[in-house]
mmCIF file of C-alpha atoms in Angstrom:
data_model
loop_
_atom_site.group_PDB
_atom_site.id
_atom_site.type_symbol
_atom_site.label_atom_id
_atom_site.label_comp_id
_atom_site.label_asym_id
_atom_site.label_seq_id
_atom_site.Cartn_x
_atom_site.Cartn_y
_atom_site.Cartn_z
ATOM 1 C CA MET A 194 -34.229 55.326 8.351
ATOM 2 C CA LYS A 195 -33.609 56.463 4.729
ATOM 3 C CA ASN A 196 -31.056 59.011 5.592
ATOM 4 C CA ALA A 197 -29.391 56.546 7.721
ATOM 5 C CA LEU A 198 -28.725 54.011 4.939
ATOM 6 C CA PHE A 199 -26.728 56.670 3.105
ATOM 7 C CA ASP A 200 -24.949 58.317 6.083
ATOM 8 C CA LEU A 201 -21.257 58.110 5.797
ATOM 9 C CA ASN A 202 -20.267 59.677 9.077
ATOM 10 C CA GLY A 203 -17.688 58.049 10.875
ATOM 11 C CA ARG A 204 -16.266 56.200 7.690
ATOM 12 C CA ILE A 205 -12.714 56.728 6.307
ATOM 13 C CA ALA A 206 -12.532 56.776 2.426
ATOM 14 C CA VAL A 207 -9.354 56.733 0.370
ATOM 15 C CA VAL A 208 -9.701 57.876 -3.312
ATOM 16 C CA THR A 209 -6.879 57.179 -5.648
ATOM 17 C CA GLY A 210 -7.093 59.552 -8.803
ATOM 18 C CA GLY A 211 -9.159 61.687 -6.293
ATOM 19 C CA THR A 212 -7.884 65.079 -7.261
ATOM 20 C CA THR A 213 -9.232 65.569 -10.790
ATOM 21 C CA GLY A 214 -12.105 64.758 -13.012
ATOM 22 C CA LEU A 215 -14.558 61.955 -11.773
ATOM 23 C CA GLY A 216 -12.142 60.805 -9.004
ATOM 24 C CA ARG A 217 -12.327 64.546 -7.513
ATOM 25 C CA ALA A 218 -16.041 64.614 -7.878
ATOM 26 C CA ILE A 219 -16.347 61.265 -6.000
ATOM 27 C CA ALA A 220 -13.955 62.177 -3.244
ATOM 28 C CA LEU A 221 -16.048 65.560 -2.646
ATOM 29 C CA SER A 222 -19.148 63.852 -2.739
ATOM 30 C CA LEU A 223 -18.194 61.107 -0.075
ATOM 31 C CA ALA A 224 -17.019 63.972 2.125
ATOM 32 C CA GLU A 225 -20.464 65.816 1.526
ATOM 33 C CA ALA A 226 -22.056 62.629 2.822
ATOM 34 C CA GLY A 227 -20.413 62.630 5.959
ATOM 35 C CA ALA A 228 -16.994 60.573 5.442
ATOM 36 C CA ASP A 229 -13.419 61.639 6.061
ATOM 37 C CA VAL A 230 -11.669 61.518 2.725
ATOM 38 C CA VAL A 231 -8.196 61.030 1.696
ATOM 39 C CA ALA A 232 -8.127 62.135 -2.176
ATOM 40 C CA THR A 233 -4.702 61.120 -3.527
ATOM 41 C CA SER A 234 -2.871 61.342 -6.789
ATOM 42 C CA ARG A 235 0.733 61.794 -7.894
ATOM 43 C CA ARG A 236 0.706 65.530 -7.927
ATOM 44 C CA PRO A 237 1.199 67.128 -4.291
ATOM 45 C CA GLU A 238 -0.272 70.618 -5.469
ATOM 46 C CA GLN A 239 -3.439 68.974 -6.432
ATOM 47 C CA VAL A 240 -3.536 66.677 -3.335
ATOM 48 C CA ARG A 241 -3.497 69.895 -1.248
ATOM 49 C CA GLN A 242 -6.007 71.745 -3.244
ATOM 50 C CA THR A 243 -8.490 68.890 -2.992
ATOM 51 C CA GLY A 244 -7.589 68.395 0.741
ATOM 52 C CA ALA A 245 -8.447 71.927 1.399
ATOM 53 C CA GLU A 246 -12.006 71.568 -0.250
ATOM 54 C CA ILE A 247 -12.647 68.404 1.855
ATOM 55 C CA GLU A 248 -11.699 70.195 4.957
ATOM 56 C CA SER A 249 -14.120 73.137 3.994
ATOM 57 C CA LEU A 250 -17.003 70.663 4.110
ATOM 58 C CA GLY A 251 -15.895 69.987 7.760
ATOM 59 C CA ARG A 252 -14.316 66.693 7.127
ATOM 60 C CA ARG A 253 -10.926 65.423 8.174
ATOM 61 C CA THR A 254 -8.488 64.427 5.381
ATOM 62 C CA LEU A 255 -4.597 63.675 4.939
ATOM 63 C CA CYS A 256 -2.642 65.156 2.129
ATOM 64 C CA VAL A 257 -0.520 62.297 0.731
ATOM 65 C CA ALA A 258 0.689 62.132 -2.819
ATOM 66 C CA SER A 259 0.893 58.493 -4.214
ATOM 67 C CA ASP A 260 1.347 56.574 -7.502
ATOM 68 C CA VAL A 261 -0.760 53.485 -8.315
ATOM 69 C CA GLY A 262 2.124 52.317 -10.417
ATOM 70 C CA GLN A 263 4.452 51.774 -7.447
ATOM 71 C CA ARG A 264 3.323 49.373 -4.801
ATOM 72 C CA SER A 265 5.596 50.911 -2.171
ATOM 73 C CA SER A 266 3.916 54.253 -2.783
ATOM 74 C CA LEU A 267 0.371 52.859 -2.050
ATOM 75 C CA GLN A 268 1.821 51.003 0.830
ATOM 76 C CA LYS A 269 3.070 54.148 2.482
ATOM 77 C CA LEU A 270 -0.356 55.676 1.834
ATOM 78 C CA HIS A 271 -2.129 52.767 3.510
ATOM 79 C CA ASP A 272 0.234 52.946 6.433
ATOM 80 C CA LYS A 273 -0.349 56.789 6.865
ATOM 81 C CA VAL A 274 -4.067 56.425 6.859
ATOM 82 C CA ILE A 275 -3.984 53.680 9.431
ATOM 83 C CA ALA A 276 -1.589 55.777 11.642
ATOM 84 C CA LYS A 277 -3.810 58.876 11.592
ATOM 85 C CA PHE A 278 -7.390 57.303 11.420
ATOM 86 C CA GLY A 279 -6.769 53.703 12.589
ATOM 87 C CA LYS A 280 -8.959 52.189 9.943
ATOM 88 C CA VAL A 281 -10.084 52.538 6.079
ATOM 89 C CA ASP A 282 -13.570 51.658 5.288
ATOM 90 C CA ILE A 283 -13.946 52.674 1.727
ATOM 91 C CA LEU A 284 -11.515 52.592 -1.306
ATOM 92 C CA VAL A 285 -12.455 54.237 -4.590
ATOM 93 C CA ASN A 286 -9.955 53.366 -7.426
ATOM 94 C CA ALA A 287 -10.301 56.325 -9.708
ATOM 95 C CA ALA A 288 -6.732 56.543 -11.177
ATOM 96 C CA GLY A 289 -6.614 56.153 -14.824
ATOM 97 C CA ILE A 290 -5.019 57.180 -18.092
ATOM 98 C CA THR A 291 -5.744 56.753 -21.848
ATOM 99 C CA HIS A 292 -3.894 56.515 -25.060
ATOM 100 C CA THR A 293 -5.229 56.991 -28.489
ATOM 101 C CA ALA A 294 -3.857 54.865 -31.580
ATOM 102 C CA ALA A 295 -4.998 52.207 -33.786
ATOM 103 C CA MET A 296 -4.855 48.806 -32.221
ATOM 104 C CA LEU A 297 -2.493 47.549 -34.932
ATOM 105 C CA ASP A 298 -0.125 50.349 -34.468
ATOM 106 C CA VAL A 299 -0.179 50.806 -30.731
ATOM 107 C CA ASP A 300 3.198 50.983 -29.259
ATOM 108 C CA GLU A 301 3.660 48.185 -26.814
ATOM 109 C CA ASP A 302 5.235 50.492 -24.218
ATOM 110 C CA ASP A 303 2.145 52.613 -24.323
ATOM 111 C CA TRP A 304 -0.191 49.630 -23.909
ATOM 112 C CA LEU A 305 1.497 48.496 -20.999
ATOM 113 C CA ARG A 306 1.760 51.936 -19.434
ATOM 114 C CA VAL A 307 -2.166 51.994 -19.781
ATOM 115 C CA MET A 308 -2.558 48.619 -18.409
ATOM 116 C CA ASP A 309 -0.202 49.122 -15.664
ATOM 117 C CA THR A 310 -2.044 52.269 -14.357
ATOM 118 C CA ASN A 311 -5.613 51.298 -14.914
ATOM 119 C CA LEU A 312 -5.804 47.632 -14.252
ATOM 120 C CA THR A 313 -2.800 46.699 -12.356
ATOM 121 C CA GLY A 314 -2.657 49.933 -10.415
ATOM 122 C CA THR A 315 -6.432 49.060 -9.292
ATOM 123 C CA LEU A 316 -5.022 45.413 -8.271
ATOM 124 C CA ARG A 317 -2.067 46.863 -6.178
ATOM 125 C CA ALA A 318 -4.633 49.147 -4.279
ATOM 126 C CA CYS A 319 -6.962 46.296 -3.589
ATOM 127 C CA GLN A 320 -4.128 43.993 -2.631
ATOM 128 C CA ILE A 321 -2.770 46.622 -0.057
ATOM 129 C CA PHE A 322 -6.112 47.974 1.308
ATOM 130 C CA ALA A 323 -8.466 44.932 1.239
ATOM 131 C CA PRO A 324 -6.730 42.801 3.688
ATOM 132 C CA THR A 325 -6.957 45.653 6.414
ATOM 133 C CA MET A 326 -10.695 45.844 5.592
ATOM 134 C CA ALA A 327 -11.268 42.226 5.717
ATOM 135 C CA SER A 328 -9.374 41.950 9.184
ATOM 136 C CA ALA A 329 -11.767 44.631 10.433
ATOM 137 C CA GLY A 330 -14.827 42.788 9.029
ATOM 138 C CA TYR A 331 -16.068 45.668 7.064
ATOM 139 C CA GLY A 332 -15.044 47.438 3.605
ATOM 140 C CA ARG A 333 -16.503 49.010 0.562
ATOM 141 C CA ILE A 334 -14.251 48.949 -2.582
ATOM 142 C CA ILE A 335 -15.473 50.738 -5.665
ATOM 143 C CA ASN A 336 -13.628 50.515 -9.029
ATOM 144 C CA ILE A 337 -14.234 52.687 -11.927
ATOM 145 C CA ALA A 338 -14.832 50.836 -14.918
ATOM 146 C CA SER A 339 -16.216 52.360 -18.239
ATOM 147 C CA LEU A 340 -18.661 51.827 -21.031
ATOM 148 C CA SER A 341 -15.573 50.434 -22.893
ATOM 149 C CA SER A 342 -15.816 47.346 -20.224
ATOM 150 C CA PHE A 343 -18.742 46.390 -22.303
ATOM 151 C CA VAL A 344 -18.533 47.894 -25.970
ATOM 152 C CA SER A 345 -15.706 48.915 -27.822
ATOM 153 C CA PHE A 346 -14.472 52.377 -28.656
ATOM 154 C CA ASN A 347 -12.332 53.090 -31.829
ATOM 155 C CA ARG A 348 -8.796 53.675 -31.398
ATOM 156 C CA VAL A 349 -8.438 53.236 -27.583
ATOM 157 C CA SER A 350 -7.946 49.598 -27.367
ATOM 158 C CA ALA A 351 -5.461 49.674 -24.477
ATOM 159 C CA TYR A 352 -7.972 51.632 -22.521
ATOM 160 C CA SER A 353 -10.843 49.521 -23.419
ATOM 161 C CA ALA A 354 -8.859 46.264 -22.606
ATOM 162 C CA SER A 355 -7.890 47.816 -19.048
ATOM 163 C CA LYS A 356 -11.457 48.650 -18.376
ATOM 164 C CA ALA A 357 -12.801 45.345 -19.332
ATOM 165 C CA GLY A 358 -10.341 43.924 -16.947
ATOM 166 C CA ILE A 359 -11.518 46.154 -14.273
ATOM 167 C CA ALA A 360 -14.990 44.573 -14.589
ATOM 168 C CA SER A 361 -13.740 41.181 -14.310
ATOM 169 C CA LEU A 362 -11.320 41.961 -11.384
ATOM 170 C CA THR A 363 -14.259 43.528 -9.634
ATOM 171 C CA ARG A 364 -16.288 40.169 -10.062
ATOM 172 C CA SER A 365 -13.444 38.025 -9.111
ATOM 173 C CA LEU A 366 -12.483 40.007 -5.718
ATOM 174 C CA ALA A 367 -16.099 40.328 -4.963
ATOM 175 C CA LEU A 368 -16.397 36.630 -4.918
ATOM 176 C CA GLU A 369 -13.008 35.974 -2.962
ATOM 177 C CA LEU A 370 -14.125 38.711 -0.527
ATOM 178 C CA ALA A 371 -17.863 38.084 -0.121
ATOM 179 C CA ARG A 372 -17.840 36.344 3.366
ATOM 180 C CA SER A 373 -15.431 38.972 4.821
ATOM 181 C CA GLY A 374 -17.644 41.889 5.061
ATOM 182 C CA VAL A 375 -15.959 43.635 2.103
ATOM 183 C CA ASN A 376 -18.299 44.495 -0.873
ATOM 184 C CA VAL A 377 -16.601 45.069 -4.200
ATOM 185 C CA ASN A 378 -18.288 46.964 -7.026
ATOM 186 C CA ALA A 379 -17.662 49.132 -9.918
ATOM 187 C CA ILE A 380 -19.116 52.232 -11.530
ATOM 188 C CA ALA A 381 -19.115 52.517 -15.434
ATOM 189 C CA PRO A 382 -19.615 56.163 -16.244
ATOM 190 C CA GLY A 383 -21.014 57.060 -19.453
ATOM 191 C CA VAL A 384 -19.622 60.111 -21.372
ATOM 192 C CA PHE A 385 -18.503 62.536 -18.944
ATOM 193 C CA PRO A 386 -16.277 65.437 -20.073
ATOM 194 C CA THR A 387 -12.967 65.356 -18.104
ATOM 195 C CA PRO A 388 -9.449 66.387 -18.722
ATOM 196 C CA LEU A 389 -8.692 62.834 -19.711
ATOM 197 C CA ASN A 390 -11.319 62.903 -22.778
ATOM 198 C CA ALA A 391 -12.168 66.494 -23.456
ATOM 199 C CA SER A 392 -9.992 66.682 -26.544
ATOM 200 C CA LEU A 393 -11.593 63.601 -27.900
ATOM 201 C CA ILE A 394 -15.273 64.543 -27.309
ATOM 202 C CA GLN A 395 -15.863 68.174 -27.080
ATOM 203 C CA GLY A 396 -16.960 69.481 -30.598
ATOM 204 C CA THR A 397 -15.692 66.588 -32.547
ATOM 205 C CA PRO A 398 -17.328 64.089 -34.642
ATOM 206 C CA ARG A 399 -16.730 61.491 -32.167
ATOM 207 C CA GLY A 400 -18.347 63.433 -29.593
ATOM 208 C CA GLU A 401 -21.321 64.000 -31.975
ATOM 209 C CA GLU A 402 -21.738 60.170 -32.428
ATOM 210 C CA LEU A 403 -21.607 59.625 -28.669
ATOM 211 C CA LEU A 404 -24.424 62.257 -28.002
ATOM 212 C CA MET A 405 -26.446 60.604 -30.666
ATOM 213 C CA ARG A 406 -26.109 57.112 -29.004
ATOM 214 C CA THR A 407 -26.760 58.446 -25.524
ATOM 215 C CA PRO A 408 -30.781 58.635 -25.191
ATOM 216 C CA MET A 409 -30.671 61.447 -22.725
ATOM 217 C CA GLY A 410 -29.034 63.369 -25.639
ATOM 218 C CA ARG A 411 -26.309 65.069 -23.445
ATOM 219 C CA PHE A 412 -23.072 64.386 -21.730
ATOM 220 C CA GLY A 413 -23.030 63.627 -17.956
ATOM 221 C CA GLU A 414 -22.040 66.075 -15.131
ATOM 222 C CA ALA A 415 -19.595 64.982 -12.814
ATOM 223 C CA ARG A 416 -21.792 65.709 -9.900
ATOM 224 C CA GLU A 417 -24.143 62.998 -11.211
ATOM 225 C CA LEU A 418 -21.865 60.270 -10.267
ATOM 226 C CA ALA A 419 -22.252 61.285 -6.528
ATOM 227 C CA GLY A 420 -25.421 59.343 -6.032
ATOM 228 C CA ALA A 421 -23.898 55.959 -7.208
ATOM 229 C CA ALA A 422 -20.586 56.475 -5.247
ATOM 230 C CA ILE A 423 -22.542 57.226 -2.119
ATOM 231 C CA TYR A 424 -24.885 54.127 -2.597
ATOM 232 C CA LEU A 425 -22.160 51.765 -3.084
ATOM 233 C CA ALA A 426 -20.193 53.078 -0.115
ATOM 234 C CA SER A 427 -23.115 53.002 2.122
ATOM 235 C CA GLU A 428 -25.228 50.533 4.290
ATOM 236 C CA ALA A 429 -27.813 50.848 1.408
ATOM 237 C CA ALA A 430 -25.535 48.526 -0.662
ATOM 238 C CA SER A 431 -24.723 46.029 2.105
ATOM 239 C CA PHE A 432 -26.170 43.044 -0.062
ATOM 240 C CA VAL A 433 -24.637 44.440 -3.236
ATOM 241 C CA THR A 434 -21.314 42.940 -4.591
ATOM 242 C CA GLY A 435 -19.734 42.073 -7.767
ATOM 243 C CA THR A 436 -21.925 44.515 -9.871
ATOM 244 C CA VAL A 437 -20.998 47.094 -12.333
ATOM 245 C CA LEU A 438 -23.370 50.122 -12.062
ATOM 246 C CA ALA A 439 -23.754 51.991 -15.271
ATOM 247 C CA VAL A 440 -24.273 55.830 -15.044
ATOM 248 C CA ASP A 441 -24.695 56.327 -18.546
ATOM 249 C CA GLY A 442 -27.753 58.341 -19.650
ATOM 250 C CA GLY A 443 -29.027 55.066 -21.051
ATOM 251 C CA PHE A 444 -25.939 54.452 -23.626
ATOM 252 C CA LEU A 445 -25.863 50.615 -23.064
ATOM 253 C CA ALA A 446 -29.517 50.151 -23.083
ATOM 254 C CA SER A 447 -29.946 51.765 -26.435
ATOM 255 C CA GLY A 448 -30.190 50.151 -30.019
ATOM 256 C CA VAL A 449 -31.739 52.704 -32.493
ATOM 257 C CA ASN A 450 -32.427 55.981 -31.116
ATOM 258 C CA GLN A 451 -33.915 57.712 -34.074
#
């Protein structure tokens, strides 16, 4: 019974931003749990590489590049997924970028670029995929929030604002879809070194402070998001919607650690 709750066999998952970093880790974890997974991003070569990894796990995939900044690109992705698999059960919105600048100095174009990718890009994907899920009476949407959905990080104001928006969007969409069979939740990763943030946190004073503020005293490993992603995508979370699940080594729970 326990295994059946977390079994994703027969499920079709789409992961935007699914070819690098935490998105790739989530895409592969869903495949390992039994889902057929379409891991997509803007770079065709990375899409093919990740697709090959998914197929090596014995799962089906579809290699389609897409850009969350373009509604037409996401619509084409949706249509190709439906044409091949006939449905979509799971959507993970993991595409994201950041920008480092003091808030009073941040260029408006940079601000809008981060917001468009992280927040509006998630909205676009939800608007395109959620109606298909609702029509089928089943769906799991998993957005990627952040510690900065809850607390502020210095000099990444655009990123923090976008991720606070993700938490709010998740709750709003969960409320609106609650009776459709579509559950909407988010994961807030703690500090996980990825290509997006490695230069900011590895071997830097910022990284040292983050380690000090994390009770477990270490950064997370991408594989440690697998359980949260599988849980929220599975029948085990059938009565869970509108929540933001922190996977953070205790960061948000901590006050004084020394």
